[in-house]
JSON list of C-alpha atoms in Angstrom, two decimals:
[
{"chain": "A", "resi": 1, "resn": "ASP", "atom": "CA", "xyz": [-0.09, -0.21, -0.12]},
{"chain": "A", "resi": 2, "resn": "ILE", "atom": "CA", "xyz": [1.21, 3.48, -0.70]},
{"chain": "A", "resi": 3, "resn": "GLN", "atom": "CA", "xyz": [2.04, 5.19, 2.61]},
{"chain": "A", "resi": 4, "resn": "MET", "atom": "CA", "xyz": [0.62, 9.15, 3.04]},
{"chain": "A", "resi": 5, "resn": "THR", "atom": "CA", "xyz": [2.34, 11.28, 5.53]},
{"chain": "A", "resi": 6, "resn": "GLN", "atom": "CA", "xyz": [0.86, 14.69, 6.48]},
{"chain": "A", "resi": 7, "resn": "SER", "atom": "CA", "xyz": [1.93, 17.57, 8.16]},
{"chain": "A", "resi": 8, "resn": "PRO", "atom": "CA", "xyz": [1.42, 19.00, 10.35]},
{"chain": "A", "resi": 9, "resn": "SER", "atom": "CA", "xyz": [-0.98, 16.74, 12.89]},
{"chain": "A", "resi": 10, "resn": "SER", "atom": "CA", "xyz": [-2.55, 20.04, 14.14]},
{"chain": "A", "resi": 11, "resn": "LEU", "atom": "CA", "xyz": [-2.20, 23.52, 13.55]},
{"chain": "A", "resi": 12, "resn": "SER", "atom": "CA", "xyz": [-3.23, 26.69, 15.11]},
{"chain": "A", "resi": 13, "resn": "ALA", "atom": "CA", "xyz": [-3.96, 29.71, 13.00]},
{"chain": "A", "resi": 14, "resn": "SER", "atom": "CA", "xyz": [-5.94, 33.21, 13.30]},
{"chain": "A", "resi": 15, "resn": "VAL", "atom": "CA", "xyz": [-8.47, 34.36, 10.61]},
{"chain": "A", "resi": 16, "resn": "GLY", "atom": "CA", "xyz": [-6.95, 35.88, 7.85]},
{"chain": "A", "resi": 17, "resn": "ASP", "atom": "CA", "xyz": [-3.48, 33.80, 8.33]},
{"chain": "A", "resi": 18, "resn": "ARG", "atom": "CA", "xyz": [-2.19, 31.81, 5.12]},
{"chain": "A", "resi": 19, "resn": "VAL", "atom": "CA", "xyz": [-1.88, 28.32, 5.69]},
{"chain": "A", "resi": 20, "resn": "THR", "atom": "CA", "xyz": [0.15, 25.39, 4.33]},
{"chain": "A", "resi": 21, "resn": "ILE", "atom": "CA", "xyz": [-0.57, 21.76, 4.96]},
{"chain": "A", "resi": 22, "resn": "THR", "atom": "CA", "xyz": [1.84, 19.12, 3.02]},
{"chain": "A", "resi": 23, "resn": "CYS", "atom": "CA", "xyz": [1.16, 15.62, 2.20]},
{"chain": "A", "resi": 24, "resn": "ARG", "atom": "CA", "xyz": [3.88, 13.16, 1.18]},
{"chain": "A", "resi": 25, "resn": "ALA", "atom": "CA", "xyz": [3.42, 9.74, -0.31]},
{"chain": "A", "resi": 26, "resn": "SER", "atom": "CA", "xyz": [5.71, 6.63, 0.10]},
{"chain": "A", "resi": 27, "resn": "GLN", "atom": "CA", "xyz": [5.97, 6.52, -3.69]},
{"chain": "A", "resi": 28, "resn": "SER", "atom": "CA", "xyz": [5.34, 8.41, -7.00]},
{"chain": "A", "resi": 29, "resn": "ILE", "atom": "CA", "xyz": [1.79, 9.13, -7.34]},
{"chain": "A", "resi": 30, "resn": "ASN", "atom": "CA", "xyz": [1.69, 11.63, -10.33]},
{"chain": "A", "resi": 31, "resn": "ILE", "atom": "CA", "xyz": [-0.83, 13.41, -9.81]},
{"chain": "A", "resi": 32, "resn": "PHE", "atom": "CA", "xyz": [-3.44, 11.38, -8.26]},
{"chain": "A", "resi": 33, "resn": "LEU", "atom": "CA", "xyz": [-3.87, 13.62, -5.15]},
{"chain": "A", "resi": 34, "resn": "ASN", "atom": "CA", "xyz": [-7.14, 14.55, -3.50]},
{"chain": "A", "resi": 35, "resn": "TRP", "atom": "CA", "xyz": [-7.90, 16.94, -0.87]},
{"chain": "A", "resi": 36, "resn": "TYR", "atom": "CA", "xyz": [-11.10, 16.70, 1.67]},
{"chain": "A", "resi": 37, "resn": "GLN", "atom": "CA", "xyz": [-12.52, 18.97, 4.28]},
{"chain": "A", "resi": 38, "resn": "GLN", "atom": "CA", "xyz": [-13.93, 17.18, 7.24]},
{"chain": "A", "resi": 39, "resn": "LYS", "atom": "CA", "xyz": [-16.33, 18.90, 9.99]},
{"chain": "A", "resi": 40, "resn": "PRO", "atom": "CA", "xyz": [-16.83, 17.09, 13.28]},
{"chain": "A", "resi": 41, "resn": "GLY", "atom": "CA", "xyz": [-20.35, 15.00, 12.62]},
{"chain": "A", "resi": 42, "resn": "LYS", "atom": "CA", "xyz": [-20.22, 15.65, 8.82]},
{"chain": "A", "resi": 43, "resn": "ALA", "atom": "CA", "xyz": [-19.03, 13.57, 6.01]},
{"chain": "A", "resi": 44, "resn": "PRO", "atom": "CA", "xyz": [-15.62, 14.71, 4.02]},
{"chain": "A", "resi": 45, "resn": "LYS", "atom": "CA", "xyz": [-16.24, 17.35, 1.26]},
{"chain": "A", "resi": 46, "resn": "LEU", "atom": "CA", "xyz": [-13.64, 17.10, -1.71]},
{"chain": "A", "resi": 47, "resn": "LEU", "atom": "CA", "xyz": [-11.78, 20.52, -2.19]},
{"chain": "A", "resi": 48, "resn": "ILE", "atom": "CA", "xyz": [-9.22, 19.86, -4.63]},
{"chain": "A", "resi": 49, "resn": "TYR", "atom": "CA", "xyz": [-8.68, 16.77, -7.26]},
{"chain": "A", "resi": 50, "resn": "ALA", "atom": "CA", "xyz": [-5.95, 15.79, -9.28]},
{"chain": "A", "resi": 51, "resn": "ALA", "atom": "CA", "xyz": [-3.45, 17.60, -6.83]},
{"chain": "A", "resi": 52, "resn": "SER", "atom": "CA", "xyz": [-4.29, 20.98, -8.17]},
{"chain": "A", "resi": 53, "resn": "SER", "atom": "CA", "xyz": [-7.75, 21.27, -9.81]},
{"chain": "A", "resi": 54, "resn": "LEU", "atom": "CA", "xyz": [-10.38, 22.92, -7.65]},
{"chain": "A", "resi": 55, "resn": "GLN", "atom": "CA", "xyz": [-13.89, 21.36, -6.90]},
{"chain": "A", "resi": 56, "resn": "SER", "atom": "CA", "xyz": [-16.55, 23.07, -8.45]},
{"chain": "A", "resi": 57, "resn": "GLY", "atom": "CA", "xyz": [-18.07, 25.42, -5.74]},
{"chain": "A", "resi": 58, "resn": "VAL", "atom": "CA", "xyz": [-15.05, 25.67, -3.59]},
{"chain": "A", "resi": 59, "resn": "PRO", "atom": "CA", "xyz": [-14.08, 29.33, -2.60]},
{"chain": "A", "resi": 60, "resn": "LEU", "atom": "CA", "xyz": [-10.86, 30.37, -4.57]},
{"chain": "A", "resi": 61, "resn": "ARG", "atom": "CA", "xyz": [-8.77, 30.86, -1.10]},
{"chain": "A", "resi": 62, "resn": "PHE", "atom": "CA", "xyz": [-7.96, 26.81, -1.66]},
{"chain": "A", "resi": 63, "resn": "SER", "atom": "CA", "xyz": [-5.29, 25.88, -3.85]},
{"chain": "A", "resi": 64, "resn": "GLY", "atom": "CA", "xyz": [-3.66, 22.57, -3.92]},
{"chain": "A", "resi": 65, "resn": "SER", "atom": "CA", "xyz": [0.21, 21.74, -5.85]},
{"chain": "A", "resi": 66, "resn": "GLY", "atom": "CA", "xyz": [2.58, 19.36, -6.38]},
{"chain": "A", "resi": 67, "resn": "SER", "atom": "CA", "xyz": [3.08, 15.95, -8.37]},
{"chain": "A", "resi": 68, "resn": "GLY", "atom": "CA", "xyz": [5.15, 12.63, -7.58]},
{"chain": "A", "resi": 69, "resn": "THR", "atom": "CA", "xyz": [5.61, 12.43, -4.34]},
{"chain": "A", "resi": 70, "resn": "ASP", "atom": "CA", "xyz": [5.05, 16.19, -2.48]},
{"chain": "A", "resi": 71, "resn": "PHE", "atom": "CA", "xyz": [1.98, 18.00, -2.12]},
{"chain": "A", "resi": 72, "resn": "THR", "atom": "CA", "xyz": [0.69, 20.92, -0.51]},
{"chain": "A", "resi": 73, "resn": "LEU", "atom": "CA", "xyz": [-2.95, 22.53, 0.22]},
{"chain": "A", "resi": 74, "resn": "THR", "atom": "CA", "xyz": [-3.07, 26.11, 0.62]},
{"chain": "A", "resi": 75, "resn": "ILE", "atom": "CA", "xyz": [-5.49, 28.50, 2.17]},
{"chain": "A", "resi": 76, "resn": "SER", "atom": "CA", "xyz": [-4.53, 31.65, 1.15]},
{"chain": "A", "resi": 77, "resn": "SER", "atom": "CA", "xyz": [-6.68, 34.02, 3.96]},
{"chain": "A", "resi": 78, "resn": "LEU", "atom": "CA", "xyz": [-8.30, 31.71, 6.32]},
{"chain": "A", "resi": 79, "resn": "GLN", "atom": "CA", "xyz": [-12.16, 32.24, 7.08]},
{"chain": "A", "resi": 80, "resn": "PRO", "atom": "CA", "xyz": [-13.88, 31.04, 10.21]},
{"chain": "A", "resi": 81, "resn": "GLU", "atom": "CA", "xyz": [-15.87, 28.18, 8.36]},
{"chain": "A", "resi": 82, "resn": "ASP", "atom": "CA", "xyz": [-12.43, 26.73, 7.38]},
{"chain": "A", "resi": 83, "resn": "PHE", "atom": "CA", "xyz": [-11.49, 25.33, 10.96]},
{"chain": "A", "resi": 84, "resn": "ALA", "atom": "CA", "xyz": [-11.64, 21.68, 10.23]},
{"chain": "A", "resi": 85, "resn": "THR", "atom": "CA", "xyz": [-9.80, 18.61, 9.45]},
{"chain": "A", "resi": 86, "resn": "TYR", "atom": "CA", "xyz": [-8.07, 18.30, 6.24]},
{"chain": "A", "resi": 87, "resn": "TYR", "atom": "CA", "xyz": [-7.28, 14.69, 4.88]},
{"chain": "A", "resi": 88, "resn": "CYS", "atom": "CA", "xyz": [-5.23, 13.90, 1.39]},
{"chain": "A", "resi": 89, "resn": "GLN", "atom": "CA", "xyz": [-5.81, 10.98, -0.20]},
{"chain": "A", "resi": 90, "resn": "GLN", "atom": "CA", "xyz": [-3.76, 9.49, -2.84]},
{"chain": "A", "resi": 91, "resn": "SER", "atom": "CA", "xyz": [-6.20, 7.57, -5.82]},
{"chain": "A", "resi": 92, "resn": "TYR", "atom": "CA", "xyz": [-3.11, 6.48, -7.87]},
{"chain": "A", "resi": 93, "resn": "SER", "atom": "CA", "xyz": [-3.54, 2.59, -7.00]},
{"chain": "A", "resi": 94, "resn": "THR", "atom": "CA", "xyz": [-5.77, 0.81, -5.01]},
{"chain": "A", "resi": 95, "resn": "PRO", "atom": "CA", "xyz": [-5.91, 0.55, -2.19]},
{"chain": "A", "resi": 96, "resn": "ASP", "atom": "CA", "xyz": [-6.55, 4.05, -2.07]},
{"chain": "A", "resi": 97, "resn": "THR", "atom": "CA", "xyz": [-4.98, 5.82, 1.19]},
{"chain": "A", "resi": 98, "resn": "PHE", "atom": "CA", "xyz": [-5.60, 8.54, 2.86]},
{"chain": "A", "resi": 99, "resn": "GLY", "atom": "CA", "xyz": [-3.40, 11.01, 5.23]},
{"chain": "A", "resi": 100, "resn": "GLN", "atom": "CA", "xyz": [-3.51, 10.65, 9.33]},
{"chain": "A", "resi": 101, "resn": "GLY", "atom": "CA", "xyz": [-5.44, 14.32, 8.92]},
{"chain": "A", "resi": 102, "resn": "THR", "atom": "CA", "xyz": [-4.50, 17.62, 9.87]},
{"chain": "A", "resi": 103, "resn": "LYS", "atom": "CA", "xyz": [-6.98, 19.51, 12.65]},
{"chain": "A", "resi": 104, "resn": "LEU", "atom": "CA", "xyz": [-6.96, 23.57, 11.71]},
{"chain": "A", "resi": 105, "resn": "GLU", "atom": "CA", "xyz": [-7.72, 24.98, 15.06]},
{"chain": "A", "resi": 106, "resn": "ILE", "atom": "CA", "xyz": [-8.35, 28.68, 16.01]},
{"chain": "A", "resi": 107, "resn": "LYS", "atom": "CA", "xyz": [-5.47, 30.63, 17.65]},
{"chain": "B", "resi": 1, "resn": "GLN", "atom": "CA", "xyz": [-29.07, 17.22, -7.19]},
{"chain": "B", "resi": 2, "resn": "VAL", "atom": "CA", "xyz": [-26.81, 13.75, -6.45]},
{"chain": "B", "resi": 3, "resn": "GLN", "atom": "CA", "xyz": [-27.57, 12.21, -3.31]},
{"chain": "B", "resi": 4, "resn": "LEU", "atom": "CA", "xyz": [-26.17, 9.28, -1.20]},
{"chain": "B", "resi": 5, "resn": "GLN", "atom": "CA", "xyz": [-27.86, 7.85, 1.64]},
{"chain": "B", "resi": 6, "resn": "GLU", "atom": "CA", "xyz": [-26.89, 4.68, 3.62]},
{"chain": "B", "resi": 7, "resn": "SER", "atom": "CA", "xyz": [-28.92, 2.20, 5.33]},
{"chain": "B", "resi": 8, "resn": "GLY", "atom": "CA", "xyz": [-28.50, -0.85, 7.63]},
{"chain": "B", "resi": 9, "resn": "PRO", "atom": "CA", "xyz": [-28.61, -1.87, 11.06]},
{"chain": "B", "resi": 10, "resn": "GLY", "atom": "CA", "xyz": [-26.31, 0.40, 13.46]},
{"chain": "B", "resi": 11, "resn": "LEU", "atom": "CA", "xyz": [-25.48, -2.68, 15.79]},
{"chain": "B", "resi": 12, "resn": "VAL", "atom": "CA", "xyz": [-23.90, -5.81, 14.82]},
{"chain": "B", "resi": 13, "resn": "LYS", "atom": "CA", "xyz": [-22.86, -8.44, 16.89]},
{"chain": "B", "resi": 14, "resn": "PRO", "atom": "CA", "xyz": [-19.48, -10.05, 16.93]},
{"chain": "B", "resi": 15, "resn": "SER", "atom": "CA", "xyz": [-19.14, -12.44, 14.52]},
{"chain": "B", "resi": 16, "resn": "GLN", "atom": "CA", "xyz": [-22.08, -11.61, 12.29]},
{"chain": "B", "resi": 17, "resn": "THR", "atom": "CA", "xyz": [-22.10, -9.81, 9.19]},
{"chain": "B", "resi": 18, "resn": "LEU", "atom": "CA", "xyz": [-22.47, -6.16, 8.94]},
{"chain": "B", "resi": 19, "resn": "SER", "atom": "CA", "xyz": [-25.05, -5.31, 6.36]},
{"chain": "B", "resi": 20, "resn": "LEU", "atom": "CA", "xyz": [-24.91, -1.83, 4.56]},
{"chain": "B", "resi": 21, "resn": "THR", "atom": "CA", "xyz": [-26.63, -0.30, 1.65]},
{"chain": "B", "resi": 22, "resn": "CYS", "atom": "CA", "xyz": [-26.25, 2.96, -0.21]},
{"chain": "B", "resi": 23, "resn": "THR", "atom": "CA", "xyz": [-29.36, 4.55, -1.96]},
{"chain": "B", "resi": 24, "resn": "VAL", "atom": "CA", "xyz": [-28.42, 7.05, -5.13]},
{"chain": "B", "resi": 25, "resn": "SER", "atom": "CA", "xyz": [-30.60, 9.60, -6.30]},
{"chain": "B", "resi": 26, "resn": "GLY", "atom": "CA", "xyz": [-30.27, 11.94, -8.32]},
{"chain": "B", "resi": 27, "resn": "ASP", "atom": "CA", "xyz": [-27.59, 9.92, -10.96]},
{"chain": "B", "resi": 28, "resn": "SER", "atom": "CA", "xyz": [-27.80, 6.83, -12.33]},
{"chain": "B", "resi": 29, "resn": "ILE", "atom": "CA", "xyz": [-25.38, 3.39, -10.93]},
{"chain": "B", "resi": 30, "resn": "SER", "atom": "CA", "xyz": [-25.75, 2.75, -14.80]},
{"chain": "B", "resi": 31, "resn": "SER", "atom": "CA", "xyz": [-24.37, 5.28, -16.43]},
{"chain": "B", "resi": 32, "resn": "GLY", "atom": "CA", "xyz": [-20.91, 4.03, -15.95]},
{"chain": "B", "resi": 33, "resn": "SER", "atom": "CA", "xyz": [-19.06, 7.52, -15.22]},
{"chain": "B", "resi": 34, "resn": "HIS", "atom": "CA", "xyz": [-18.34, 6.61, -11.69]},
{"chain": "B", "resi": 35, "resn": "TYR", "atom": "CA", "xyz": [-17.42, 3.76, -9.30]},
{"chain": "B", "resi": 36, "resn": "TRP", "atom": "CA", "xyz": [-19.26, 3.66, -6.37]},
{"chain": "B", "resi": 37, "resn": "SER", "atom": "CA", "xyz": [-17.17, 2.66, -2.87]},
{"chain": "B", "resi": 38, "resn": "TRP", "atom": "CA", "xyz": [-17.41, 2.57, 0.92]},
{"chain": "B", "resi": 39, "resn": "ILE", "atom": "CA", "xyz": [-15.04, 4.20, 3.69]},
{"chain": "B", "resi": 40, "resn": "ARG", "atom": "CA", "xyz": [-15.02, 4.12, 7.02]},
{"chain": "B", "resi": 41, "resn": "GLN", "atom": "CA", "xyz": [-13.97, 5.94, 9.99]},
{"chain": "B", "resi": 42, "resn": "PRO", "atom": "CA", "xyz": [-13.34, 4.95, 13.55]},
{"chain": "B", "resi": 43, "resn": "ALA", "atom": "CA", "xyz": [-14.31, 7.56, 16.16]},
{"chain": "B", "resi": 44, "resn": "GLY", "atom": "CA", "xyz": [-11.92, 9.88, 16.43]},
{"chain": "B", "resi": 45, "resn": "THR", "atom": "CA", "xyz": [-9.31, 8.52, 13.99]},
{"chain": "B", "resi": 46, "resn": "GLY", "atom": "CA", "xyz": [-8.48, 8.90, 10.19]},
{"chain": "B", "resi": 47, "resn": "LEU", "atom": "CA", "xyz": [-10.38, 7.66, 7.00]},
{"chain": "B", "resi": 48, "resn": "GLU", "atom": "CA", "xyz": [-9.87, 3.81, 5.72]},
{"chain": "B", "resi": 49, "resn": "TRP", "atom": "CA", "xyz": [-10.93, 2.85, 2.12]},
{"chain": "B", "resi": 50, "resn": "ILE", "atom": "CA", "xyz": [-12.69, -0.11, 2.11]},
{"chain": "B", "resi": 51, "resn": "GLY", "atom": "CA", "xyz": [-13.89, -0.56, -1.56]},
{"chain": "B", "resi": 52, "resn": "ARG", "atom": "CA", "xyz": [-15.24, 0.53, -4.72]},
{"chain": "B", "resi": 53, "resn": "ILE", "atom": "CA", "xyz": [-17.86, -1.07, -7.55]},
{"chain": "B", "resi": 54, "resn": "TYR", "atom": "CA", "xyz": [-18.26, -0.38, -10.97]},
{"chain": "B", "resi": 55, "resn": "THR", "atom": "CA", "xyz": [-21.50, -0.55, -12.62]},
{"chain": "B", "resi": 56, "resn": "THR", "atom": "CA", "xyz": [-20.34, -3.99, -14.26]},
{"chain": "B", "resi": 57, "resn": "GLY", "atom": "CA", "xyz": [-20.16, -5.20, -10.94]},
{"chain": "B", "resi": 58, "resn": "SER", "atom": "CA", "xyz": [-16.51, -5.06, -11.25]},
{"chain": "B", "resi": 59, "resn": "THR", "atom": "CA", "xyz": [-15.07, -4.35, -7.73]},
{"chain": "B", "resi": 60, "resn": "HIS", "atom": "CA", "xyz": [-11.96, -3.43, -6.06]},
{"chain": "B", "resi": 61, "resn": "TYR", "atom": "CA", "xyz": [-11.26, -4.46, -2.59]},
{"chain": "B", "resi": 62, "resn": "ASN", "atom": "CA", "xyz": [-8.63, -2.98, 0.34]},
{"chain": "B", "resi": 63, "resn": "PRO", "atom": "CA", "xyz": [-6.71, -5.98, 0.81]},
{"chain": "B", "resi": 64, "resn": "SER", "atom": "CA", "xyz": [-6.60, -5.70, 4.98]},
{"chain": "B", "resi": 65, "resn": "LEU", "atom": "CA", "xyz": [-10.96, -7.05, 4.26]},
{"chain": "B", "resi": 66, "resn": "LYS", "atom": "CA", "xyz": [-10.81, -8.72, 1.15]},
{"chain": "B", "resi": 67, "resn": "SER", "atom": "CA", "xyz": [-11.34, -11.79, 2.76]},
{"chain": "B", "resi": 68, "resn": "ARG", "atom": "CA", "xyz": [-14.55, -10.72, 4.35]},
{"chain": "B", "resi": 69, "resn": "LEU", "atom": "CA", "xyz": [-15.84, -8.31, 2.59]},
{"chain": "B", "resi": 70, "resn": "THR", "atom": "CA", "xyz": [-18.38, -8.29, -0.40]},
{"chain": "B", "resi": 71, "resn": "ILE", "atom": "CA", "xyz": [-19.55, -5.56, -2.62]},
{"chain": "B", "resi": 72, "resn": "SER", "atom": "CA", "xyz": [-22.57, -5.69, -4.97]},
{"chain": "B", "resi": 73, "resn": "VAL", "atom": "CA", "xyz": [-24.50, -3.34, -6.98]},
{"chain": "B", "resi": 74, "resn": "ASP", "atom": "CA", "xyz": [-28.39, -3.39, -7.96]},
{"chain": "B", "resi": 75, "resn": "THR", "atom": "CA", "xyz": [-28.84, -1.67, -10.76]},
{"chain": "B", "resi": 76, "resn": "SER", "atom": "CA", "xyz": [-32.73, -1.89, -10.80]},
{"chain": "B", "resi": 77, "resn": "LYS", "atom": "CA", "xyz": [-32.76, -0.18, -7.34]},
{"chain": "B", "resi": 78, "resn": "ASN", "atom": "CA", "xyz": [-29.92, 2.05, -8.25]},
{"chain": "B", "resi": 79, "resn": "GLN", "atom": "CA", "xyz": [-28.05, 0.78, -4.86]},
{"chain": "B", "resi": 80, "resn": "PHE", "atom": "CA", "xyz": [-25.07, -0.70, -4.00]},
{"chain": "B", "resi": 81, "resn": "SER", "atom": "CA", "xyz": [-24.31, -2.86, -0.98]},
{"chain": "B", "resi": 82, "resn": "LEU", "atom": "CA", "xyz": [-21.68, -3.61, 1.54]},
{"chain": "B", "resi": 83, "resn": "LYS", "atom": "CA", "xyz": [-21.33, -6.87, 3.47]},
{"chain": "B", "resi": 84, "resn": "LEU", "atom": "CA", "xyz": [-18.45, -7.79, 6.19]},
{"chain": "B", "resi": 85, "resn": "SER", "atom": "CA", "xyz": [-18.39, -10.73, 7.68]},
{"chain": "B", "resi": 86, "resn": "SER", "atom": "CA", "xyz": [-16.80, -11.88, 11.00]},
{"chain": "B", "resi": 87, "resn": "VAL", "atom": "CA", "xyz": [-16.75, -8.36, 12.50]},
{"chain": "B", "resi": 88, "resn": "THR", "atom": "CA", "xyz": [-14.94, -7.90, 15.76]},
{"chain": "B", "resi": 89, "resn": "ALA", "atom": "CA", "xyz": [-14.70, -4.66, 17.73]},
{"chain": "B", "resi": 90, "resn": "ALA", "atom": "CA", "xyz": [-12.31, -2.97, 15.35]},
{"chain": "B", "resi": 91, "resn": "ASP", "atom": "CA", "xyz": [-14.96, -2.77, 12.66]},
{"chain": "B", "resi": 92, "resn": "THR", "atom": "CA", "xyz": [-17.05, -0.53, 14.88]},
{"chain": "B", "resi": 93, "resn": "ALA", "atom": "CA", "xyz": [-17.03, 3.17, 12.70]},
{"chain": "B", "resi": 94, "resn": "VAL", "atom": "CA", "xyz": [-18.70, 5.68, 10.55]},
{"chain": "B", "resi": 95, "resn": "TYR", "atom": "CA", "xyz": [-19.57, 4.04, 7.39]},
{"chain": "B", "resi": 96, "resn": "TYR", "atom": "CA", "xyz": [-19.59, 6.22, 4.59]},
{"chain": "B", "resi": 97, "resn": "CYS", "atom": "CA", "xyz": [-20.66, 5.51, 0.91]},
{"chain": "B", "resi": 98, "resn": "ALA", "atom": "CA", "xyz": [-19.33, 7.43, -2.00]},
{"chain": "B", "resi": 99, "resn": "ARG", "atom": "CA", "xyz": [-19.53, 8.62, -5.58]},
{"chain": "B", "resi": 100, "resn": "VAL", "atom": "CA", "xyz": [-16.11, 7.96, -7.58]},
{"chain": "B", "resi": 101, "resn": "HIS", "atom": "CA", "xyz": [-14.82, 9.75, -10.86]},
{"chain": "B", "resi": 102, "resn": "SER", "atom": "CA", "xyz": [-13.69, 6.79, -12.91]},
{"chain": "B", "resi": 103, "resn": "THR", "atom": "CA", "xyz": [-12.80, 8.89, -16.08]},
{"chain": "B", "resi": 104, "resn": "SER", "atom": "CA", "xyz": [-11.19, 11.50, -14.28]},
{"chain": "B", "resi": 105, "resn": "TYR", "atom": "CA", "xyz": [-8.74, 10.88, -11.08]},
{"chain": "B", "resi": 106, "resn": "TYR", "atom": "CA", "xyz": [-11.09, 8.86, -9.00]},
{"chain": "B", "resi": 107, "resn": "GLU", "atom": "CA", "xyz": [-11.70, 11.37, -6.69]},
{"chain": "B", "resi": 108, "resn": "SER", "atom": "CA", "xyz": [-14.86, 11.15, -4.23]},
{"chain": "B", "resi": 109, "resn": "ASP", "atom": "CA", "xyz": [-17.12, 13.89, -5.19]},
{"chain": "B", "resi": 110, "resn": "ILE", "atom": "CA", "xyz": [-20.19, 13.09, -3.05]},
{"chain": "B", "resi": 111, "resn": "TRP", "atom": "CA", "xyz": [-20.62, 11.56, -0.23]},
{"chain": "B", "resi": 112, "resn": "GLY", "atom": "CA", "xyz": [-23.23, 9.96, 1.72]},
{"chain": "B", "resi": 113, "resn": "GLN", "atom": "CA", "xyz": [-23.90, 11.43, 5.44]},
{"chain": "B", "resi": 114, "resn": "GLY", "atom": "CA", "xyz": [-22.41, 8.45, 7.13]},
{"chain": "B", "resi": 115, "resn": "THR", "atom": "CA", "xyz": [-23.70, 5.54, 9.35]},
{"chain": "B", "resi": 116, "resn": "MET", "atom": "CA", "xyz": [-22.89, 4.25, 12.40]},
{"chain": "B", "resi": 117, "resn": "VAL", "atom": "CA", "xyz": [-22.21, 0.77, 13.42]},
{"chain": "B", "resi": 118, "resn": "THR", "atom": "CA", "xyz": [-21.43, -0.52, 16.48]},
{"chain": "B", "resi": 119, "resn": "VAL", "atom": "CA", "xyz": [-19.93, -4.22, 16.94]},
{"chain": "B", "resi": 120, "resn": "SER", "atom": "CA", "xyz": [-21.04, -5.05, 20.32]},
{"chain": "B", "resi": 121, "resn": "SER", "atom": "CA", "xyz": [-22.83, -8.34, 22.13]}
]
């Protein structure tokens, strides 16, 4: 299985901050990398697919980059509704695998 | 508007079979544009991919669950299902069904709300 490692595991930030979350794959996954946002008690929501493509309806402050093994999710200016847990997922080969999650908390 | 809805027992006894169904509305499982998948999440932890199925019945399973797992599709009811046998407490989790793009990068763009399944006697 391909291992996905996210960093940091948790992050405290303020409204208006620029935040970057990193995801590293244990082998090259091309751009088969997706990002999800999950709020407590809710299902994950797709933010970014194919490493950098913004899912329809997702605000432009979210962006993704990377290819191969190293990827980033950036939120350009944090809004109150962005405080949540974020997961990366590789869909290059089955079993799909997720990172352990990054919990974004209010400072 | 595409919606997925999980259904099934919330409590299963150890060693028995966990059975869940996902009903799809607003899209046709038979369209061929998507896979249909199951993901689970134990309380307070991360996401685990269980497996997915195509309209033809072709499946991909997580090897860690493969010996106990069956995913099937019923196109007449626009539903797909999960059966996990010989369950233990480790199978206690919120179970999600999701739609997966088969012609893109296998991203899961629509998720059900999730259903909590507890394995306990």
